Short mmCIF file of C-alpha atoms and ligand atoms in Angstrom, two decimals:
data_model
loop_
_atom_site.label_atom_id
_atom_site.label_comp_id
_atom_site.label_asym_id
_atom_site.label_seq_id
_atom_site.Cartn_x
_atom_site.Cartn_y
_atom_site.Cartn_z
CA UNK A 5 0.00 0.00 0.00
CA UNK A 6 1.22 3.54 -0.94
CA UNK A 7 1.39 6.05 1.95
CA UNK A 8 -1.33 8.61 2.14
CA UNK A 9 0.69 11.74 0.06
CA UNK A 10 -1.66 14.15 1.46
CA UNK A 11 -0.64 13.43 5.69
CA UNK A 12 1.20 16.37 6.08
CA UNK A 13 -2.24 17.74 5.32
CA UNK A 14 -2.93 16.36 8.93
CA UNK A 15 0.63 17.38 10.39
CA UNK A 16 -1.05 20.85 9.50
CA UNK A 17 -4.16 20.28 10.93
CA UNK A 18 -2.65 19.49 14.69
CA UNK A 19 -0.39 22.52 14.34
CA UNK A 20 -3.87 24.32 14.13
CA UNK A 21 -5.40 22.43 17.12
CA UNK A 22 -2.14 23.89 19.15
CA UNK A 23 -2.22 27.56 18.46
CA UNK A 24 -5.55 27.31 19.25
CA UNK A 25 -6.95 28.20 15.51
CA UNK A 26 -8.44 24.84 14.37
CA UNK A 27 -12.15 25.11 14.17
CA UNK A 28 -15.33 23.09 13.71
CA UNK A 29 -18.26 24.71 12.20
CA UNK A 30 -21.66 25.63 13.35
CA UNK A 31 -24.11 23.99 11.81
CA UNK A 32 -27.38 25.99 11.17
CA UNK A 33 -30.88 23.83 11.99
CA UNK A 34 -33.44 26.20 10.39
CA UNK A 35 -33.20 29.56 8.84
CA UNK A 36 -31.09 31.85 8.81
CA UNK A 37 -32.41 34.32 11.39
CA UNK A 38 -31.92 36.72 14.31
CA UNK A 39 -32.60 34.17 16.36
CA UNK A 40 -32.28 30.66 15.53
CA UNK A 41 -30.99 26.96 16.53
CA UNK A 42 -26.97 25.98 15.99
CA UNK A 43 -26.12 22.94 17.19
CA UNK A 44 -29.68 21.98 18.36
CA UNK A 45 -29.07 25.17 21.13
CA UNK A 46 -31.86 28.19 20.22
CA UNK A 47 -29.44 31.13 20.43
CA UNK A 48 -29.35 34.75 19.67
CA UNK A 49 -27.83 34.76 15.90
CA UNK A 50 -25.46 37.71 16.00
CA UNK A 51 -23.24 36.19 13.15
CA UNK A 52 -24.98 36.39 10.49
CA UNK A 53 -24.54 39.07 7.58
CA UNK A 54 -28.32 39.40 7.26
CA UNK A 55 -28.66 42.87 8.04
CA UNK A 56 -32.48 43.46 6.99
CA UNK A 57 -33.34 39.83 7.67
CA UNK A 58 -34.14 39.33 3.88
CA UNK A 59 -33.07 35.74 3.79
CA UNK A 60 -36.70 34.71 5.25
CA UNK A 61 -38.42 37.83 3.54
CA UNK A 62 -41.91 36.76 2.39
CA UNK A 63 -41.25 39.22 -1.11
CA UNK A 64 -38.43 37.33 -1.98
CA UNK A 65 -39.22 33.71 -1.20
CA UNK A 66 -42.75 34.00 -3.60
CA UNK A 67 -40.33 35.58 -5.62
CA UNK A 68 -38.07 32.73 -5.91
CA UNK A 69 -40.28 30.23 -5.57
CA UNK A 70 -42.62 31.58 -8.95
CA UNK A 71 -39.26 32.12 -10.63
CA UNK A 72 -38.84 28.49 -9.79
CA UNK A 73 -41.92 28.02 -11.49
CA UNK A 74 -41.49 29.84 -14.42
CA UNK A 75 -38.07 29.21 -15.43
CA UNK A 76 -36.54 26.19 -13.49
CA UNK A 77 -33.86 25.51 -11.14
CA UNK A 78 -30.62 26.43 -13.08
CA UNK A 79 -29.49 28.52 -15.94
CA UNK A 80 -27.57 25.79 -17.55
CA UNK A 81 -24.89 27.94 -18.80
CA UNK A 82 -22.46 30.33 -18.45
CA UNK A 83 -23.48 33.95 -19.29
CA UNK A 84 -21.01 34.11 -22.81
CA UNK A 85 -22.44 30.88 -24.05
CA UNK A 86 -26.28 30.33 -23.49
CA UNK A 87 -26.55 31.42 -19.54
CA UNK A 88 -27.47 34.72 -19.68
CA UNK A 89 -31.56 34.99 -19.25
CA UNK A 90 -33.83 37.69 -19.20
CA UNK A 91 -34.17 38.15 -15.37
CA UNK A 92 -30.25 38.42 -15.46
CA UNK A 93 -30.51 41.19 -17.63
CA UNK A 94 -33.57 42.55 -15.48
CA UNK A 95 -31.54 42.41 -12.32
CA UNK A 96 -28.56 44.28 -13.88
CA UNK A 97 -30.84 47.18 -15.41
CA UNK A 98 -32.32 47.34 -11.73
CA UNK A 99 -29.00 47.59 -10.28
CA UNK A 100 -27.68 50.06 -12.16
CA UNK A 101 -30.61 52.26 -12.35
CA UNK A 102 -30.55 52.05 -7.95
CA UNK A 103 -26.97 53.06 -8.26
CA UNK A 104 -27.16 55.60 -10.82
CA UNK A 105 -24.78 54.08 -12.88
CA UNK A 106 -24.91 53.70 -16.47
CA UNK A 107 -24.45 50.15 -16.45
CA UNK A 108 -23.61 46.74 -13.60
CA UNK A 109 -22.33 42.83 -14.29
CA UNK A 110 -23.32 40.45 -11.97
CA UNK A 111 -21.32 38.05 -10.96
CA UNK A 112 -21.93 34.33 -9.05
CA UNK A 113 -20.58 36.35 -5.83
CA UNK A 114 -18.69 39.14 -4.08
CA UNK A 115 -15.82 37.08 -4.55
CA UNK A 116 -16.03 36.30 -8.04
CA UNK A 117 -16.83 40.11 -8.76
CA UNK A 118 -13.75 41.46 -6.61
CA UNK A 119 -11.21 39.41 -7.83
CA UNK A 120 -12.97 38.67 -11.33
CA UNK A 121 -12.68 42.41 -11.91
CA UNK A 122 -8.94 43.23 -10.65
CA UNK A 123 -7.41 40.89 -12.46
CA UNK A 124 -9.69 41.74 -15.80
CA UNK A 125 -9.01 45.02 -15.65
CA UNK A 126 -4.81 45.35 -14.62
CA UNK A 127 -2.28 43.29 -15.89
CA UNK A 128 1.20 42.96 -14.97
CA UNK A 129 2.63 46.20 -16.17
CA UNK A 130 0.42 48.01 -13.53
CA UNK A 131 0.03 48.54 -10.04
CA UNK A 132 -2.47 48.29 -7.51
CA UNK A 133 -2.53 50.65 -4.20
CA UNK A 134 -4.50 48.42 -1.44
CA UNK A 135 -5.00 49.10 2.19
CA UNK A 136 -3.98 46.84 4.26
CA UNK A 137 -7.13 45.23 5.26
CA UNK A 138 -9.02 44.70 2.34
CA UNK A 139 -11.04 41.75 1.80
CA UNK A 140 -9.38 38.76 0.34
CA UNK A 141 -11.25 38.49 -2.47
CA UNK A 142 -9.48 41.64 -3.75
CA UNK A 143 -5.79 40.14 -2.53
CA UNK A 144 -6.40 37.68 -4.93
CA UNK A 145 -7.76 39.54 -8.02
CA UNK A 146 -4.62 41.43 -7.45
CA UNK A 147 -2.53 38.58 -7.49
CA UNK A 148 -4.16 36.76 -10.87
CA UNK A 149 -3.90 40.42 -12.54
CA UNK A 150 0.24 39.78 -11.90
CA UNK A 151 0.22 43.85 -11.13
CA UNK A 152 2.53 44.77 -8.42
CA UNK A 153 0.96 45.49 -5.29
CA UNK A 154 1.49 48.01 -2.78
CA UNK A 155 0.08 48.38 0.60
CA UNK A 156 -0.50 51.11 2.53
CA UNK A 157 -1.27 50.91 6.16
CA UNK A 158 -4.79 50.82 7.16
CA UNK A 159 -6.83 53.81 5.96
CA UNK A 160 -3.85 56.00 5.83
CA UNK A 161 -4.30 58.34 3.01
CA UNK A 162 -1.11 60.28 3.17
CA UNK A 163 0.94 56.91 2.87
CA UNK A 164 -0.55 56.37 0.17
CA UNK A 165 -0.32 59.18 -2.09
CA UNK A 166 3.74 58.63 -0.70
CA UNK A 167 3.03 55.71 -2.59
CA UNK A 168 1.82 56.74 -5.48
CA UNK A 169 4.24 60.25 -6.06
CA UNK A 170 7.07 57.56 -6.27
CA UNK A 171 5.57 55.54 -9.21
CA UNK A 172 6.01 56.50 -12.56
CA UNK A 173 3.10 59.06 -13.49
CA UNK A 174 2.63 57.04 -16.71
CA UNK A 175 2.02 54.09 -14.71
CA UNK A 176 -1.62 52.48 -14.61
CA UNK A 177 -2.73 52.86 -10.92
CA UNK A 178 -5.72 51.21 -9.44
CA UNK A 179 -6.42 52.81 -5.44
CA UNK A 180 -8.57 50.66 -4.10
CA UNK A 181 -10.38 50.38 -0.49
CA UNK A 182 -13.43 48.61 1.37
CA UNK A 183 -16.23 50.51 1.85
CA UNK A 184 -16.67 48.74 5.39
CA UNK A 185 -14.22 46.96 6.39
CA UNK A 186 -15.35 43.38 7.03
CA UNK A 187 -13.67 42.61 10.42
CA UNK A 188 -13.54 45.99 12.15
CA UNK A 189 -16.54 47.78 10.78
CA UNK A 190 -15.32 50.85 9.90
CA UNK A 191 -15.61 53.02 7.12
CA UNK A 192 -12.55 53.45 4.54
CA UNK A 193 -11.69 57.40 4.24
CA UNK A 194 -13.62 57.47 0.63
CA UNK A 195 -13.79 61.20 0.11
CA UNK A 196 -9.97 61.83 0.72
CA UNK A 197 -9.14 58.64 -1.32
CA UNK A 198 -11.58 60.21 -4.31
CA UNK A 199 -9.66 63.19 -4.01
CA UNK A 200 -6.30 61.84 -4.12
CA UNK A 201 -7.18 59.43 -6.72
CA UNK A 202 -8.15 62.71 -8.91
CA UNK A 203 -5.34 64.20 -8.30
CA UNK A 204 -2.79 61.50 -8.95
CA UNK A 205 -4.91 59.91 -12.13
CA UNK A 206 -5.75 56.70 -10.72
CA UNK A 207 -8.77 54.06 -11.16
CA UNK A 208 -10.47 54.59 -7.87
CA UNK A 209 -12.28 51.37 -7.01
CA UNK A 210 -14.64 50.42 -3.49
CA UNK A 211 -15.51 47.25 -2.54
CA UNK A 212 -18.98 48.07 -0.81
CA UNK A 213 -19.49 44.64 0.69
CA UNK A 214 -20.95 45.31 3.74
CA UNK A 215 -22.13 48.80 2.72
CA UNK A 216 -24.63 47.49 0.19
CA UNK A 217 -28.15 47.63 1.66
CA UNK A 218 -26.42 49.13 4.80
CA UNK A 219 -25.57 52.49 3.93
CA UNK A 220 -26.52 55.41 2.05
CA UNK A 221 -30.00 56.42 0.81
CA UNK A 222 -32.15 52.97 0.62
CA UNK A 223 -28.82 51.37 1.11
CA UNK A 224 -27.00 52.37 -2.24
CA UNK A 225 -23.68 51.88 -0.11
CA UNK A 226 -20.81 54.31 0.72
CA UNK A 227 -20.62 56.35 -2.31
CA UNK A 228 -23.96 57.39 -1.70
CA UNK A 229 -23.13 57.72 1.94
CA UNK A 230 -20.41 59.82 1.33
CA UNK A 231 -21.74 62.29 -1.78
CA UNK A 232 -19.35 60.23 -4.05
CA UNK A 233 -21.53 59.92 -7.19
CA UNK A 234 -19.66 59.86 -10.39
CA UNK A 235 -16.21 60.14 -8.62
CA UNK A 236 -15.65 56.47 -7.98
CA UNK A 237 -14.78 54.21 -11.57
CA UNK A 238 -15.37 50.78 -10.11
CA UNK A 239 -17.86 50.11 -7.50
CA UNK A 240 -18.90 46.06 -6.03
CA UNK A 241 -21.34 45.17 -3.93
CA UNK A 242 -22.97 41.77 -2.75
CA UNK A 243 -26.11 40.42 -3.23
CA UNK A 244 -25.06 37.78 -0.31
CA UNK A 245 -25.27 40.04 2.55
CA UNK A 246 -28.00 42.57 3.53
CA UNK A 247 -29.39 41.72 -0.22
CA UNK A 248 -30.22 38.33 1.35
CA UNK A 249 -29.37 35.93 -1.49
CA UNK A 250 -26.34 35.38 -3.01
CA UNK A 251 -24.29 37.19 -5.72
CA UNK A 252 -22.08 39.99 -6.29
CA UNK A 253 -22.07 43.05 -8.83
CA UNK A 254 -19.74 45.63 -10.36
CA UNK A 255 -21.12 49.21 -11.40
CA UNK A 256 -19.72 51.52 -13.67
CA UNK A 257 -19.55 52.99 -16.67
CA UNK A 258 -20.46 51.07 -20.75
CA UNK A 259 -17.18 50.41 -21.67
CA UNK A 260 -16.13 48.94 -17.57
CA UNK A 261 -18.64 46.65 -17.51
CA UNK A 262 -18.80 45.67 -21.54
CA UNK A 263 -15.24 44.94 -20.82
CA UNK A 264 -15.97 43.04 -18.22
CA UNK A 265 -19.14 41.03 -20.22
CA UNK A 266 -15.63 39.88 -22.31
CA UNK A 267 -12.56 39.47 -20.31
CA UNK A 268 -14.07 38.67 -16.56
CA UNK A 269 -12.72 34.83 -15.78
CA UNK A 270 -15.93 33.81 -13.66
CA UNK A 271 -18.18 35.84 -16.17
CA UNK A 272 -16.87 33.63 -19.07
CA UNK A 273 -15.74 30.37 -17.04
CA UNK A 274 -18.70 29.85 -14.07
CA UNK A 275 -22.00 29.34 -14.63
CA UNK A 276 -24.41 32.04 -13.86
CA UNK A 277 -27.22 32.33 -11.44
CA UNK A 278 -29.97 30.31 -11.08
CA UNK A 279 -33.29 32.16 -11.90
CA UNK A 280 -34.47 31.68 -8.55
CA UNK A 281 -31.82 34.01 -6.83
CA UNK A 282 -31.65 36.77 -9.42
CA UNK A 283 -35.68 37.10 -9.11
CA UNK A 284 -35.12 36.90 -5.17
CA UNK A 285 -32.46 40.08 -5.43
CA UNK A 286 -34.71 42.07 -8.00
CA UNK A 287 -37.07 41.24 -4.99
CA UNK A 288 -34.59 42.60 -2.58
CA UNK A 289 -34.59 45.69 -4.57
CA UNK A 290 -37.91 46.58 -4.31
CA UNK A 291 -37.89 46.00 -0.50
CA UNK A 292 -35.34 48.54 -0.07
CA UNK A 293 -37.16 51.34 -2.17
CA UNK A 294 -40.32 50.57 -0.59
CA UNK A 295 -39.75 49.41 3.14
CA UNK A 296 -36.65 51.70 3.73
CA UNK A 297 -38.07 51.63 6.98
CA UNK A 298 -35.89 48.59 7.73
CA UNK A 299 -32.94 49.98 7.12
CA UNK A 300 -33.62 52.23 10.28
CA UNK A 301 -35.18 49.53 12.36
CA UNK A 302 -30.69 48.37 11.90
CA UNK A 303 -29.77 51.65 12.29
CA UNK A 304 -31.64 51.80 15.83
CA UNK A 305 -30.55 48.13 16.81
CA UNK A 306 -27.09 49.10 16.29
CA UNK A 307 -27.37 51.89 18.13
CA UNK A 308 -28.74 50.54 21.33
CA UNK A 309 -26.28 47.11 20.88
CA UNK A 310 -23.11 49.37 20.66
CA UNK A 311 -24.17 51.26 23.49
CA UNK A 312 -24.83 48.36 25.62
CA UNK A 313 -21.66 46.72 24.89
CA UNK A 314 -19.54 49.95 25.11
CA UNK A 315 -21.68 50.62 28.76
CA UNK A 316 -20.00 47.35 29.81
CA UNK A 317 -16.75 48.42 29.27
CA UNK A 318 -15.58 46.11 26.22
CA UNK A 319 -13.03 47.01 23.83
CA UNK A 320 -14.86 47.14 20.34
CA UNK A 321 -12.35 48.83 18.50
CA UNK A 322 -13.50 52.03 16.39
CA UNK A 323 -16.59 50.41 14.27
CA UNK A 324 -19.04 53.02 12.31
CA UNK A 325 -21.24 50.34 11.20
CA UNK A 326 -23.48 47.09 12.54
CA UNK A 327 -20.38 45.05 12.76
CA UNK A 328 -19.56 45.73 16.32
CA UNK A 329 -15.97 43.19 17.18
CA UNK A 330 -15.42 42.67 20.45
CA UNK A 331 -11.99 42.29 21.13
CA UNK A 332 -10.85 39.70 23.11
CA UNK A 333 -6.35 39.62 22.58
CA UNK A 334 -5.66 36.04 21.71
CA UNK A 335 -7.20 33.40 19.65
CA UNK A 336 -7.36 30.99 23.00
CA UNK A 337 -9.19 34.34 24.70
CA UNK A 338 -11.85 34.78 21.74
CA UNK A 339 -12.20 31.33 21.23
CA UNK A 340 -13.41 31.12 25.33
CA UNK A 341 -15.40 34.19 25.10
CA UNK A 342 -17.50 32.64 21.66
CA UNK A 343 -17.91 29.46 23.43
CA UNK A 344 -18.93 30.49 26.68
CA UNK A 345 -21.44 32.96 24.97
CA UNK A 346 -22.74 29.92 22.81
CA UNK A 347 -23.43 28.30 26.41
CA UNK A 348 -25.46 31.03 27.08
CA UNK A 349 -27.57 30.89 24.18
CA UNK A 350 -25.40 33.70 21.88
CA UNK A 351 -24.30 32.68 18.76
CA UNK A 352 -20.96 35.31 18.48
CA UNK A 353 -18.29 33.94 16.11
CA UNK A 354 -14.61 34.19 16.74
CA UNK A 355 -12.64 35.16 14.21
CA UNK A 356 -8.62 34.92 14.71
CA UNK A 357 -5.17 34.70 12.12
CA UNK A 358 -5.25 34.82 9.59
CA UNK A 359 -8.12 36.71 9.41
CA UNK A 360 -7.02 39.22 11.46
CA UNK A 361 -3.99 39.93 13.46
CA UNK A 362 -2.66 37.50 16.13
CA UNK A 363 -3.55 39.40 18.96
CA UNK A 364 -6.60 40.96 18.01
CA UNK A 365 -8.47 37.68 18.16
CA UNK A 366 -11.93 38.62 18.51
CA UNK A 367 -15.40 37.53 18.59
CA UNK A 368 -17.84 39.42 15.95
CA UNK A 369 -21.09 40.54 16.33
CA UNK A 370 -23.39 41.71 13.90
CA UNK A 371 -26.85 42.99 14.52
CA UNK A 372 -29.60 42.96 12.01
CA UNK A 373 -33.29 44.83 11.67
CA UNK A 374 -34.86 41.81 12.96
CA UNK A 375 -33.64 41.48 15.76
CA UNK A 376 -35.99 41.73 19.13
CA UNK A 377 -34.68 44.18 21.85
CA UNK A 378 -35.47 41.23 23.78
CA UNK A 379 -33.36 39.34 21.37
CA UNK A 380 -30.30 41.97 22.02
CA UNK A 381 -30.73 42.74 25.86
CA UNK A 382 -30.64 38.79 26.13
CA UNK A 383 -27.06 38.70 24.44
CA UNK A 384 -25.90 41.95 26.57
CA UNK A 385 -26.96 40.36 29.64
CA UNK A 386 -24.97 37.27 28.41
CA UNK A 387 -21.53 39.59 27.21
CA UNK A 388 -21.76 40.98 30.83
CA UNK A 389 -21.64 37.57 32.81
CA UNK A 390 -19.17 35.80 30.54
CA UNK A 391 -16.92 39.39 29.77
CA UNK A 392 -16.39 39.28 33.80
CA UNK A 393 -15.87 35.63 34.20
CA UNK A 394 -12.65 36.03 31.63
CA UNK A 395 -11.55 39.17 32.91
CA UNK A 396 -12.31 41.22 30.03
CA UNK A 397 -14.61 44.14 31.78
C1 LIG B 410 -18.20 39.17 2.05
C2 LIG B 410 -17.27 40.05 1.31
C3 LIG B 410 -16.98 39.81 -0.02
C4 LIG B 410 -17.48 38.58 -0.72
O1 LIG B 410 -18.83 38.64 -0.99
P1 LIG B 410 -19.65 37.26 -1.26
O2 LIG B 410 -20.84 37.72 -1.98
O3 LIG B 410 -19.90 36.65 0.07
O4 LIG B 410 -18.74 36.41 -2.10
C5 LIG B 410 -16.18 40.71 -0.70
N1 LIG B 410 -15.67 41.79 -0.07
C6 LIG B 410 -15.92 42.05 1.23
C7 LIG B 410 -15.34 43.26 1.86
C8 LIG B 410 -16.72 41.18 1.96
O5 LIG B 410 -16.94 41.42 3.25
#
């Protein structure tokens, strides 16, 4: 018999279990919801990236459901070839008319858009200017473009333009920055970064994530937020987050996102959506212009959850936005902290390296619309018992 070439996979695996970084995953019983059964234990979901709860919205379910109906369960194709049906093209007229944009692709996910876009759009005479946390799906569009990379320090706009005055001005430049950043919840400095990407001639690009049914008017994201319109070239967003279903999207201009129709890898290479989950975003759409309401209903959870936590005297870093981390130091630390919560009927994911730094192990917390103040004074009452048992208020 050979011997398994794949152990060192397992050599790996124990190295995890040491540092205190191997995990098991959650498994979900029913929906997806503010509050919900993992593991067979009914907890308070404050994990999720569900913002406005539109995973279990009725709109979108009869939405999906009569697509379902109508058109079948898969699209059988990628877009180029024979994939591309008319609810694709519905959802990306609706997108880019909610943006203002003259046109938006949509892709099988944020992912797939981020680094589907990057490495369509640079190649490897050109250079990318990143902060240093942006999501990893931009990392790697980056690295498949084969542009040189250069990182400036987290939100940092002066090291950057020090950056960018030392490349050749000829150069093709892409600045690029979250809109929320996914593990801290703040907000990257978009004005200055428009400004300096104006003055220096770069492609200024957001990744607006988390921003996308969060911020701005009816949640249009941070350029909206921010009174960016027309200043940013490349702007993504997910359809997997406060959107509810699953996808992600690039707006811009014709030519970007023609461009992108031709030269995008998972545009060309994946197979697109199935009908179900376009008609269940177009849904999403019309919930956000007509029940902006629920956008508030977040606004006022986060509000009160924040407040509560920050009462308590937890560290929760500088967040601007319904991701609210609560710092713990290690990964050992967070790791107690998420499990002891879980005990207590709160569902608050750790997240530790590589996601973020080694000793900023954390547990995350997001709150959503639907969410009960019941629902959040439970999980406060639950951070304050468990923060003081491991020392951390
Ligand atoms: C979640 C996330 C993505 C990926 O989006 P999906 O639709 O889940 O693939 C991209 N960028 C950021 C900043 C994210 O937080």
């Amino acid at each position: 018999m050979r011997t398994d070439p794949l152990a060192y996979l397992g050599h790996e695996l124990d190295a995890l279990k040491e540092q205190n970084l191997y995990r098991r995953l959650r498994i979900l019983d029913g929906e997806q919801k503010a509050h919900t059964s993992f593991d067979h234990r009914s907890v308070v979901n404050l994990s999720s990236n569900n913002y406005l709860g539109l995973t279990t919205h009725p709109r979108l379910r009869e939405r999906a459901l009569k697509a379902i109906e109508e058109f079948g369960v898969g699209s059988g194709s990628v877009r180029t070839i024979a994939g591309t049906m008319a609810i694709h093209m519905e959802l990306e007229r609706r997108l880019a008319e909610f943006k203002h944009v003259e046109a938006v692709v949509v892709f099988q996910s944020g992912f797939a858009a981020n680094a589907g876009t990057v490495s369509a759009v640079l190649n490897k005479e050109d250079v990318v200017i990143s902060d240093s946390l942006n999501h990893a799906s931009i990392i790697d569009g980056c690295r498949l473009s084969r542009a040189a990379i250069k990182v400036f320090p987290h939100k940092d706009v002066d090291a950057a333009r020090a950056i960018i005055k030392d490349l050749p001005t000829d150069q093709r430049k892409l600045l690029i920055t979250d809109g929320v950043f996914s593990m801290d919840g703040d907000l990257g400095p978009l004005p200055d970064l428009c400004a300096l990407a104006e003055e220096t001639g770069c492609i200024m690009m957001v990744d607006d994530a988390h921003a996308s049914g969060v911020f701005g008017k009816n949640g249009r994201g941070t350029v909206d937020h921010f009174g960016m319109h027309g200043r940013v070239d490349i702007q993504v967003g997910t359809l997997s987050k406060a959107i509810g279903a699953l996808g992600g999207y690039v707006a811009g201009n014709k030519n970007l996102i023609e461009f992108l129709y031709h030269r995008a890898r998972p545009f060309l290479f994946s197979t697109s959506h199935p009908p179900a989950v376009a008609a269940a975003c177009i849904a999403a759409l019309d919930v956000l212009m007509e029940e902006p309401q629920i956008i508030d209903q977040l606004w006022d959870n986060t509000r009160f959850f924040k407040a509560g936590l920050e009462r308590l005297g937890f560290d929760t870093g500088l967040s601007e936005s319904p991701i609210t981390p609560v710092i713990a130091g290690d990964s050992a630390k967070a790791n107690a902290l998420s499990d002891r919560l879980f005990q207590e009927g709160v569902f608050a994911q750790a997240i530790a390296f590589p996601t973020v730094a080694r000793d900023k192990a954390r547990v995350r917390t997001i709150v959503t619309a639907t969410h009960s103040r019941e629902d959040l004074r439970y999980a406060l009452d639950a951070f304050e018992k468990v923060g003081k048992e491991l020392e951390l208020v």
